[in-house]
CSV table of C-alpha atoms and ligand atoms in Angstrom, one decimal:
chain,number,residue,atom,x,y,z
A,1,UNK,CA,25.9,-33.5,45.4
A,2,UNK,CA,29.1,-32.0,43.8
A,3,UNK,CA,29.3,-31.5,40.0
A,4,UNK,CA,30.9,-34.7,39.2
A,5,UNK,CA,28.5,-36.6,41.1
A,6,UNK,CA,25.9,-35.0,39.1
A,7,UNK,CA,27.4,-35.8,35.5
A,8,UNK,CA,28.8,-39.5,36.4
A,9,UNK,CA,27.2,-42.6,38.2
A,10,UNK,CA,30.2,-43.0,40.7
A,11,UNK,CA,28.2,-45.7,43.1
A,12,UNK,CA,27.9,-47.4,40.0
A,13,UNK,CA,31.2,-47.2,38.5
A,14,UNK,CA,32.9,-48.1,42.2
A,15,UNK,CA,30.4,-50.8,42.2
A,16,UNK,CA,32.3,-52.5,39.4
A,17,UNK,CA,35.8,-52.8,41.2
A,18,UNK,CA,36.7,-55.2,43.2
A,19,UNK,CA,36.9,-53.5,46.5
A,20,UNK,CA,35.6,-54.0,50.1
A,21,UNK,CA,33.5,-51.3,50.3
A,22,UNK,CA,30.6,-49.3,48.9
A,23,UNK,CA,30.2,-46.4,51.3
A,24,UNK,CA,32.5,-44.2,50.5
A,25,UNK,CA,33.6,-39.9,50.0
A,26,UNK,CA,35.1,-39.0,46.5
A,27,UNK,CA,36.8,-35.5,45.7
A,28,UNK,CA,39.1,-34.6,42.6
A,29,UNK,CA,42.5,-35.2,43.0
A,30,UNK,CA,45.6,-34.2,41.7
A,31,UNK,CA,47.0,-31.4,38.9
A,32,UNK,CA,47.5,-33.6,35.8
A,33,UNK,CA,46.6,-32.4,32.4
A,34,UNK,CA,45.1,-35.6,30.5
A,35,UNK,CA,43.0,-37.4,33.0
A,36,UNK,CA,40.5,-36.9,35.6
A,37,UNK,CA,41.6,-38.3,39.1
A,38,UNK,CA,39.6,-38.9,42.2
A,39,UNK,CA,40.5,-39.9,45.7
A,40,UNK,CA,37.9,-42.6,46.7
A,41,UNK,CA,38.2,-42.5,50.9
A,42,UNK,CA,35.7,-45.2,52.3
A,43,UNK,CA,33.7,-44.2,55.4
A,44,UNK,CA,34.1,-47.7,56.7
A,45,UNK,CA,37.4,-48.5,56.7
A,46,UNK,CA,39.9,-45.9,57.9
A,47,UNK,CA,42.8,-46.4,55.1
A,48,UNK,CA,41.4,-48.2,53.0
A,49,UNK,CA,41.4,-45.8,50.4
A,50,UNK,CA,41.6,-45.7,46.3
A,51,UNK,CA,42.7,-43.5,43.2
A,52,UNK,CA,40.0,-43.4,40.6
A,53,UNK,CA,41.0,-42.2,37.0
A,54,UNK,CA,38.6,-41.2,34.1
A,55,UNK,CA,41.1,-42.4,31.4
A,56,UNK,CA,41.1,-39.6,28.5
A,57,UNK,CA,40.2,-41.6,25.8
A,58,UNK,CA,40.3,-38.8,23.1
A,59,UNK,CA,44.0,-38.5,23.8
A,60,UNK,CA,44.4,-42.7,24.7
A,61,UNK,CA,42.4,-44.2,21.6
A,62,UNK,CA,43.4,-47.7,22.7
A,63,UNK,CA,42.4,-48.4,26.1
A,64,UNK,CA,42.8,-52.3,26.1
A,65,UNK,CA,46.6,-51.7,25.0
A,66,UNK,CA,47.3,-49.0,27.3
A,67,UNK,CA,45.7,-51.2,30.5
A,68,UNK,CA,47.4,-54.3,29.2
A,69,UNK,CA,51.1,-52.5,28.9
A,70,UNK,CA,50.5,-50.8,32.2
A,71,UNK,CA,49.5,-54.4,34.3
A,72,UNK,CA,52.6,-56.2,31.9
A,73,UNK,CA,55.1,-53.1,33.4
A,74,UNK,CA,53.6,-53.2,36.9
A,75,UNK,CA,53.7,-57.1,37.3
A,76,UNK,CA,57.4,-56.8,36.0
A,77,UNK,CA,58.6,-54.2,38.3
A,78,UNK,CA,56.6,-56.0,41.7
A,79,UNK,CA,58.7,-59.0,40.8
A,80,UNK,CA,62.1,-57.2,40.7
A,81,UNK,CA,61.1,-55.0,43.7
A,82,UNK,CA,59.7,-58.2,45.9
A,83,UNK,CA,63.3,-58.9,46.2
A,84,UNK,CA,64.8,-56.4,47.8
A,85,UNK,CA,61.8,-53.9,49.1
A,86,UNK,CA,57.8,-53.7,49.1
A,87,UNK,CA,56.4,-53.9,46.1
A,88,UNK,CA,52.9,-53.2,47.3
A,89,UNK,CA,54.3,-49.7,48.1
A,90,UNK,CA,57.3,-49.2,45.4
A,91,UNK,CA,54.7,-50.0,42.7
A,92,UNK,CA,51.3,-49.0,41.6
A,93,UNK,CA,48.2,-51.9,41.9
A,94,UNK,CA,45.5,-51.9,39.7
A,95,UNK,CA,42.1,-53.2,40.9
A,96,UNK,CA,40.4,-55.5,38.9
A,97,UNK,CA,36.8,-55.2,37.8
A,98,UNK,CA,34.3,-58.0,38.2
A,99,UNK,CA,34.5,-58.6,34.6
A,100,UNK,CA,38.1,-59.2,34.7
A,101,UNK,CA,39.4,-57.1,33.1
A,102,UNK,CA,41.4,-53.6,34.8
A,103,UNK,CA,39.2,-50.8,33.5
A,104,UNK,CA,35.2,-50.4,33.0
A,105,UNK,CA,33.3,-48.3,30.3
A,106,UNK,CA,30.2,-46.8,31.8
A,107,UNK,CA,27.3,-46.0,29.9
A,108,UNK,CA,28.2,-42.6,28.8
A,109,UNK,CA,31.6,-44.5,27.0
A,110,UNK,CA,33.6,-43.2,29.7
A,111,UNK,CA,36.5,-45.5,30.8
A,112,UNK,CA,37.8,-45.8,34.7
A,113,UNK,CA,40.3,-47.5,36.2
A,114,UNK,CA,41.4,-47.5,40.0
A,115,UNK,CA,44.9,-48.4,41.7
A,116,UNK,CA,45.5,-48.1,45.4
A,117,UNK,CA,46.0,-45.1,47.2
A,118,UNK,CA,49.6,-44.8,48.3
A,119,UNK,CA,49.4,-43.1,51.9
A,120,UNK,CA,51.8,-40.7,53.6
A,121,UNK,CA,53.1,-39.7,49.9
A,122,UNK,CA,53.7,-36.3,48.1
A,123,UNK,CA,54.2,-35.2,44.9
A,124,UNK,CA,55.7,-32.0,43.7
A,125,UNK,CA,55.0,-29.6,40.9
A,126,UNK,CA,58.3,-27.6,41.7
A,127,UNK,CA,61.5,-28.8,43.1
A,128,UNK,CA,63.1,-26.7,46.1
A,129,UNK,CA,65.8,-28.9,47.2
A,130,UNK,CA,69.0,-31.4,46.5
A,131,UNK,CA,67.7,-34.1,47.8
A,132,UNK,CA,64.4,-34.3,46.1
A,133,UNK,CA,66.5,-33.7,42.8
A,134,UNK,CA,68.5,-36.5,43.6
A,135,UNK,CA,66.0,-38.6,44.3
A,136,UNK,CA,64.0,-37.9,41.2
A,137,UNK,CA,67.4,-38.6,39.3
A,138,UNK,CA,67.6,-42.4,41.1
A,139,UNK,CA,63.7,-42.9,40.3
A,140,UNK,CA,63.6,-42.4,36.6
A,141,UNK,CA,67.1,-43.9,36.1
A,142,UNK,CA,66.2,-46.8,38.2
A,143,UNK,CA,62.7,-47.2,36.2
A,144,UNK,CA,64.4,-47.8,33.5
A,145,UNK,CA,67.2,-49.8,34.7
A,146,UNK,CA,64.2,-52.1,36.0
A,147,UNK,CA,62.8,-52.6,32.6
A,148,UNK,CA,66.0,-52.6,30.4
A,149,UNK,CA,65.7,-56.5,30.4
A,150,UNK,CA,62.3,-56.3,28.4
A,151,UNK,CA,62.2,-56.3,24.7
A,152,UNK,CA,60.8,-52.9,24.1
A,153,UNK,CA,58.4,-54.4,21.0
A,154,UNK,CA,56.6,-56.2,23.8
A,155,UNK,CA,54.6,-52.8,24.5
A,156,UNK,CA,52.3,-51.3,22.3
A,157,UNK,CA,52.3,-47.6,21.5
A,158,UNK,CA,49.6,-45.9,23.6
A,159,UNK,CA,49.9,-42.5,21.4
A,160,UNK,CA,51.2,-43.3,18.5
A,161,UNK,CA,54.2,-41.0,17.5
A,162,UNK,CA,54.0,-39.5,21.0
A,163,UNK,CA,57.3,-38.3,20.9
A,164,UNK,CA,58.1,-38.2,17.2
A,165,UNK,CA,59.4,-34.7,16.6
A,166,UNK,CA,59.0,-34.7,12.9
A,167,UNK,CA,55.3,-35.7,13.5
A,168,UNK,CA,55.4,-33.2,16.3
A,169,UNK,CA,56.2,-30.6,13.4
A,170,UNK,CA,54.2,-31.5,10.8
A,171,UNK,CA,51.3,-31.4,13.1
A,172,UNK,CA,52.5,-28.0,14.2
A,173,UNK,CA,53.0,-26.9,10.3
A,174,UNK,CA,49.3,-28.0,9.9
A,175,UNK,CA,48.2,-26.0,12.7
A,176,UNK,CA,49.7,-23.0,11.4
A,177,UNK,CA,48.4,-23.4,7.9
A,178,UNK,CA,44.9,-24.0,9.6
A,179,UNK,CA,44.9,-21.4,11.7
A,180,UNK,CA,41.3,-22.5,12.8
A,181,UNK,CA,41.0,-19.9,15.7
A,182,UNK,CA,42.7,-17.0,14.0
A,183,UNK,CA,45.5,-17.0,16.8
A,184,UNK,CA,48.5,-17.3,14.4
A,185,UNK,CA,48.9,-13.5,14.7
A,186,UNK,CA,49.5,-13.3,18.2
A,187,UNK,CA,52.6,-15.9,17.9
A,188,UNK,CA,54.1,-15.1,14.5
A,189,UNK,CA,57.9,-14.5,16.5
A,190,UNK,CA,57.8,-17.6,18.2
A,191,UNK,CA,56.5,-19.5,15.5
A,192,UNK,CA,59.6,-18.1,13.7
A,193,UNK,CA,62.1,-19.1,16.7
A,194,UNK,CA,60.7,-22.9,16.7
A,195,UNK,CA,61.0,-23.5,13.4
A,196,UNK,CA,64.2,-21.9,13.3
A,197,UNK,CA,65.2,-24.7,15.4
A,198,UNK,CA,63.4,-27.5,13.9
A,199,UNK,CA,66.3,-29.4,11.7
A,200,UNK,CA,68.3,-29.2,14.9
A,201,UNK,CA,65.7,-31.1,16.9
A,202,UNK,CA,65.1,-34.5,14.5
A,203,UNK,CA,69.0,-35.7,15.8
A,204,UNK,CA,67.8,-38.2,18.5
A,205,UNK,CA,65.5,-39.5,16.1
A,206,UNK,CA,67.9,-39.9,13.2
A,207,UNK,CA,70.2,-41.2,15.9
A,208,UNK,CA,67.6,-44.2,17.0
A,209,UNK,CA,67.0,-44.8,13.3
A,210,UNK,CA,70.5,-45.3,12.4
A,211,UNK,CA,70.8,-47.9,15.2
A,212,UNK,CA,73.0,-45.2,17.0
A,213,UNK,CA,70.8,-45.1,20.2
A,214,UNK,CA,69.2,-48.0,21.6
A,215,UNK,CA,65.3,-48.3,21.8
A,216,UNK,CA,64.4,-48.9,25.3
A,217,UNK,CA,61.5,-48.9,27.8
A,218,UNK,CA,61.1,-45.6,28.6
A,219,UNK,CA,58.6,-43.4,30.9
A,220,UNK,CA,58.0,-40.9,28.4
A,221,UNK,CA,56.4,-38.2,30.8
A,222,UNK,CA,59.1,-37.9,33.7
A,223,UNK,CA,57.6,-34.9,34.7
A,224,UNK,CA,58.6,-34.4,38.8
A,225,UNK,CA,55.1,-35.0,39.9
A,226,UNK,CA,54.9,-38.2,38.5
A,227,UNK,CA,57.2,-39.4,41.1
A,228,UNK,CA,55.6,-40.2,44.4
A,229,UNK,CA,58.1,-39.3,47.4
A,230,UNK,CA,57.4,-40.3,51.2
A,231,UNK,CA,57.5,-38.1,53.7
A,232,UNK,CA,61.2,-37.8,54.3
A,233,UNK,CA,61.5,-37.1,50.6
A,234,UNK,CA,63.1,-40.3,49.9
A,235,UNK,CA,61.5,-42.1,46.4
A,236,UNK,CA,58.7,-44.4,46.9
A,237,UNK,CA,56.8,-44.8,43.6
A,238,UNK,CA,56.9,-43.9,40.2
A,239,UNK,CA,53.3,-42.8,38.8
A,240,UNK,CA,51.4,-41.7,35.8
A,241,UNK,CA,52.2,-45.1,33.5
A,242,UNK,CA,50.2,-44.3,30.6
A,243,UNK,CA,53.1,-43.3,28.2
A,244,UNK,CA,55.4,-46.1,29.1
A,245,UNK,CA,56.3,-47.6,25.8
A,246,UNK,CA,59.4,-47.7,23.4
A,247,UNK,CA,61.7,-44.7,23.6
A,248,UNK,CA,65.2,-43.5,24.0
A,249,UNK,CA,66.8,-42.9,27.3
A,250,UNK,CA,67.5,-39.0,26.8
A,251,UNK,CA,63.4,-38.5,26.6
A,252,UNK,CA,63.2,-39.1,30.3
A,253,UNK,CA,66.3,-37.7,31.2
A,254,UNK,CA,65.5,-34.5,29.3
A,255,UNK,CA,61.8,-34.3,30.4
A,256,UNK,CA,62.9,-34.9,34.2
A,257,UNK,CA,65.1,-31.5,33.8
A,258,UNK,CA,62.3,-29.5,32.4
A,259,UNK,CA,60.8,-29.2,35.9
A,260,UNK,CA,63.6,-30.2,37.9
A,261,UNK,CA,66.0,-27.3,36.6
A,262,UNK,CA,63.4,-24.7,36.2
A,263,UNK,CA,62.9,-22.4,39.7
A,264,UNK,CA,59.4,-21.3,38.4
A,265,UNK,CA,56.2,-23.4,37.4
A,266,UNK,CA,55.1,-24.8,33.8
A,267,UNK,CA,52.9,-22.2,33.2
A,268,UNK,CA,54.9,-19.2,34.9
A,269,UNK,CA,53.5,-16.0,33.4
A,270,UNK,CA,56.1,-13.7,34.5
A,271,UNK,CA,59.2,-14.9,32.3
A,272,UNK,CA,61.3,-13.2,34.3
A,273,UNK,CA,61.0,-15.7,37.0
A,274,UNK,CA,62.2,-18.7,35.1
A,275,UNK,CA,65.7,-19.3,35.9
A,276,UNK,CA,68.2,-22.5,36.1
A,277,UNK,CA,68.8,-24.2,39.3
A,278,UNK,CA,72.1,-25.6,38.2
A,279,UNK,CA,72.8,-27.2,41.5
A,280,UNK,CA,69.6,-29.1,41.4
A,281,UNK,CA,70.8,-30.3,37.7
A,282,UNK,CA,74.1,-31.8,38.9
A,283,UNK,CA,71.7,-33.5,41.8
A,284,UNK,CA,69.5,-35.0,39.6
A,285,UNK,CA,71.8,-36.1,37.0
A,286,UNK,CA,74.1,-37.9,40.2
A,287,UNK,CA,70.9,-39.4,40.6
A,288,UNK,CA,70.1,-40.6,37.7
A,289,UNK,CA,73.7,-42.0,36.7
A,290,UNK,CA,73.9,-44.1,40.0
A,291,UNK,CA,71.5,-45.9,38.2
A,292,UNK,CA,71.9,-46.2,34.9
A,293,UNK,CA,76.2,-45.6,34.3
A,294,UNK,CA,76.3,-49.8,34.4
A,295,UNK,CA,74.0,-49.7,31.1
A,296,UNK,CA,74.0,-47.0,29.0
A,297,UNK,CA,76.2,-46.3,26.4
A,298,UNK,CA,78.6,-43.6,25.2
A,299,UNK,CA,76.3,-42.5,22.9
A,300,UNK,CA,73.4,-42.3,24.9
A,301,UNK,CA,75.3,-40.3,27.2
A,302,UNK,CA,76.1,-38.2,24.8
A,303,UNK,CA,72.4,-37.9,23.7
A,304,UNK,CA,71.4,-37.1,27.4
A,305,UNK,CA,71.8,-33.1,26.9
A,306,UNK,CA,70.1,-33.3,23.5
A,307,UNK,CA,67.3,-34.3,25.3
A,308,UNK,CA,67.7,-31.5,28.1
A,309,UNK,CA,66.9,-29.4,24.8
A,310,UNK,CA,64.8,-31.3,23.0
A,311,UNK,CA,62.2,-32.0,25.6
A,312,UNK,CA,61.4,-28.2,26.2
A,313,UNK,CA,61.3,-27.6,22.8
A,314,UNK,CA,58.9,-30.3,22.0
A,315,UNK,CA,56.9,-29.0,24.6
A,316,UNK,CA,57.0,-25.6,23.3
A,317,UNK,CA,55.8,-26.9,20.1
A,318,UNK,CA,52.5,-29.3,21.7
A,319,UNK,CA,51.3,-26.2,23.8
A,320,UNK,CA,51.7,-24.0,20.8
A,321,UNK,CA,49.9,-26.4,18.5
A,322,UNK,CA,47.2,-26.6,21.2
A,323,UNK,CA,46.9,-23.1,21.4
A,324,UNK,CA,46.9,-22.4,17.2
A,325,UNK,CA,43.9,-25.7,17.6
A,326,UNK,CA,41.7,-24.0,20.0
A,327,UNK,CA,42.6,-26.1,23.4
A,328,UNK,CA,41.5,-29.3,22.3
A,329,UNK,CA,44.1,-31.7,24.4
A,330,UNK,CA,45.5,-30.2,27.4
A,331,UNK,CA,43.2,-29.3,30.1
A,332,UNK,CA,43.4,-25.4,30.5
A,333,UNK,CA,41.9,-23.2,33.2
A,334,UNK,CA,41.7,-20.2,31.4
A,335,UNK,CA,41.7,-19.0,27.6
A,336,UNK,CA,45.3,-18.0,27.1
A,337,UNK,CA,46.6,-20.9,29.4
A,338,UNK,CA,48.2,-22.7,26.5
A,339,UNK,CA,49.8,-19.6,25.5
A,340,UNK,CA,51.2,-19.2,28.7
A,341,UNK,CA,52.8,-22.5,28.8
A,342,UNK,CA,54.0,-22.5,25.6
A,343,UNK,CA,56.2,-19.1,26.4
A,344,UNK,CA,56.9,-20.1,29.6
A,345,UNK,CA,58.8,-23.3,28.1
A,346,UNK,CA,60.2,-21.1,25.4
A,347,UNK,CA,61.9,-18.8,27.6
A,348,UNK,CA,63.3,-22.2,29.8
A,349,UNK,CA,64.7,-23.3,26.2
A,350,UNK,CA,66.1,-19.8,25.9
A,351,UNK,CA,68.0,-20.3,28.8
A,352,UNK,CA,68.6,-24.3,28.4
A,353,UNK,CA,70.8,-23.1,25.2
A,354,UNK,CA,72.6,-20.4,27.1
A,355,UNK,CA,73.9,-22.8,29.6
A,356,UNK,CA,74.3,-25.9,27.1
A,357,UNK,CA,77.8,-26.4,27.4
A,358,UNK,CA,77.7,-26.0,31.1
A,359,UNK,CA,75.2,-28.8,31.5
A,360,UNK,CA,76.7,-31.0,29.3
A,361,UNK,CA,80.0,-30.6,31.1
A,362,UNK,CA,78.5,-31.2,34.4
A,363,UNK,CA,76.9,-34.6,32.7
A,364,UNK,CA,80.3,-35.5,31.5
A,365,UNK,CA,82.1,-34.7,34.9
A,366,UNK,CA,79.4,-36.7,36.7
A,367,UNK,CA,80.0,-39.6,34.3
A,368,UNK,CA,83.5,-39.6,35.1
A,369,UNK,CA,83.5,-39.3,38.5
A,370,UNK,CA,80.8,-42.5,39.1
A,371,UNK,CA,83.1,-44.3,36.7
A,372,UNK,CA,86.3,-43.9,38.7
A,373,UNK,CA,84.6,-44.5,41.8
A,374,UNK,CA,83.3,-47.7,40.4
A,375,UNK,CA,86.7,-48.3,39.2
A,376,UNK,CA,88.6,-47.6,42.4
A,377,UNK,CA,86.1,-49.8,44.4
A,378,UNK,CA,86.6,-53.1,42.0
A,379,UNK,CA,90.2,-52.7,42.7
A,380,UNK,CA,90.2,-52.5,46.3
A,381,UNK,CA,88.0,-55.5,46.1
A,382,UNK,CA,90.5,-57.4,44.0
A,383,UNK,CA,93.7,-56.6,46.2
B,401,LIG,P1,47.5,-37.4,35.0
B,401,LIG,O1,47.9,-38.3,34.0
B,401,LIG,O2,46.2,-36.9,34.9
B,401,LIG,O3,49.0,-36.6,35.5
B,401,LIG,P2,48.6,-39.0,37.5
B,401,LIG,O4,48.4,-40.3,37.3
B,401,LIG,O5,49.7,-38.4,37.5
B,401,LIG,O6,47.7,-38.4,36.6
B,401,LIG,O7,47.7,-38.5,39.0
B,401,LIG,C1,47.4,-37.1,39.2
B,401,LIG,C2,48.3,-37.3,40.8
B,401,LIG,O8,47.4,-37.8,41.9
B,401,LIG,C3,49.6,-37.2,40.6
B,401,LIG,O9,50.5,-36.2,40.9
B,401,LIG,C4,49.5,-37.8,42.6
B,401,LIG,O10,49.8,-36.6,43.1
B,401,LIG,C5,48.7,-38.4,42.6
B,401,LIG,N1,48.9,-39.9,42.3
B,401,LIG,C6,48.6,-40.7,41.4
B,401,LIG,N2,48.5,-41.9,41.5
B,401,LIG,C7,48.3,-41.7,43.0
B,401,LIG,C8,48.5,-43.0,44.1
B,401,LIG,N3,48.4,-44.3,43.9
B,401,LIG,N4,48.7,-42.7,45.4
B,401,LIG,C9,48.7,-41.5,45.7
B,401,LIG,N5,48.7,-40.4,44.7
B,401,LIG,C10,48.8,-40.6,43.9
B,402,LIG,C1,50.8,-34.1,30.5
B,402,LIG,O1,49.3,-36.1,32.4
B,402,LIG,P1,50.2,-35.3,32.9
B,402,LIG,O2,49.8,-33.5,33.5
B,402,LIG,O3,51.3,-36.0,33.4
B,402,LIG,C2,51.7,-35.0,28.8
B,402,LIG,C3,52.9,-35.1,28.8
B,402,LIG,C4,53.3,-33.2,29.1
B,402,LIG,C5,52.9,-33.0,30.0
B,402,LIG,C6,53.2,-31.3,30.3
B,402,LIG,C7,49.7,-38.2,27.4
B,402,LIG,O4,51.4,-35.0,31.2
B,402,LIG,O5,53.4,-35.3,27.7
B,402,LIG,O6,54.6,-33.6,28.9
B,402,LIG,O7,51.4,-32.7,30.2
B,402,LIG,N1,50.8,-36.2,28.9
B,402,LIG,C8,50.5,-36.9,27.7
B,402,LIG,O8,53.0,-31.0,31.6
B,402,LIG,O9,50.3,-36.0,26.6
B,403,LIG,MG1,50.4,-36.9,36.1
């Protein structure tokens, strides 16, 4: 019996879900920082596999609201996708429990959910090809587009103030003041660097409050490993829907770029290895705009580059806050892991700042090229 099987009664947990097998193998799966994921392989029926997740309820306090959001969103996506594609393959499917809910609370107070396992798919922590980057852009752009007809107010905030930079900074400031683990002395330079940029990082929030940027339903965790590609590296499914809630388009663009443009891992120890792969930025932008150009406002277009700086900045603040607070939020693999992550994100941010105008020009250029192409296509239809 492995370590997890001794902690949790998997036989009992799995028996709560309406699946056709009670004989299975189980193994830990994936590299997420928040939930615990297990692959459940049926021993009786080849290919009947599931993904079981222990939902982190320190992070997600309202599990009912969370699962209602996810069911609402996946049902909406399925209806739309079914018109042109295979909704079972392209949208996550959650498994119902015998109590009629889509999650189960075990007798230790842990929350579990299950989804169909999507076979022959891949997720990447680091992007290496132009095709992957383009497909990533299509995936997240299309995701925003498919949800653009919904009122964002229909979804609950699964984590209140999740991407609210002002709130993140105020938590950061409290962690600095408290210095619970005596770690502040190790990061004084980094703290100074972050505080010096604080004001400019509240811009998206301010533009949103002023009604200049529309609130949409966004994914809010568009790390590249939150999409599944098929064997040909074409987009199959957007996953990890826990944070789908009201947000701004620039959040998803900027967060995706964090993992797309970086030549190294999110927690790279060697800062020199962190470089920008600008051709991948071009490809992601092309893919994203191909799906969003019809509904993005000009103000939103301008905000995309702000998101490219904001999300790595916010991630640095979040990792450093967790380091100062004693590693209570993200899973870590070694004692200074959050510090290493924060330093790597800060290095990425510095590189992005240096290349800001180049990246901004790329977004504008790709937008103009797509617009011109569309206009040319429309006029050829009219003639
Ligand atoms: P976390 O919140 O911990 O990041 P995810 O929902 O992103 O959890 O899942 C972790 C990993 O499991 C993903 O990166 C992906 O590789 C894999 N995965 C998630 N859902 C599925 C699925 N339905 N089918 C196949 N693989 C999946
Ligand atoms: C977490 O669950 P995962 O690993 O996809 C985090 C994101 C961060 C990301 C950094 C709910 O995402 O916000 O951007 O780590 N998710 C939550 O890698 O906090
Ligand atoms: Mg994930």
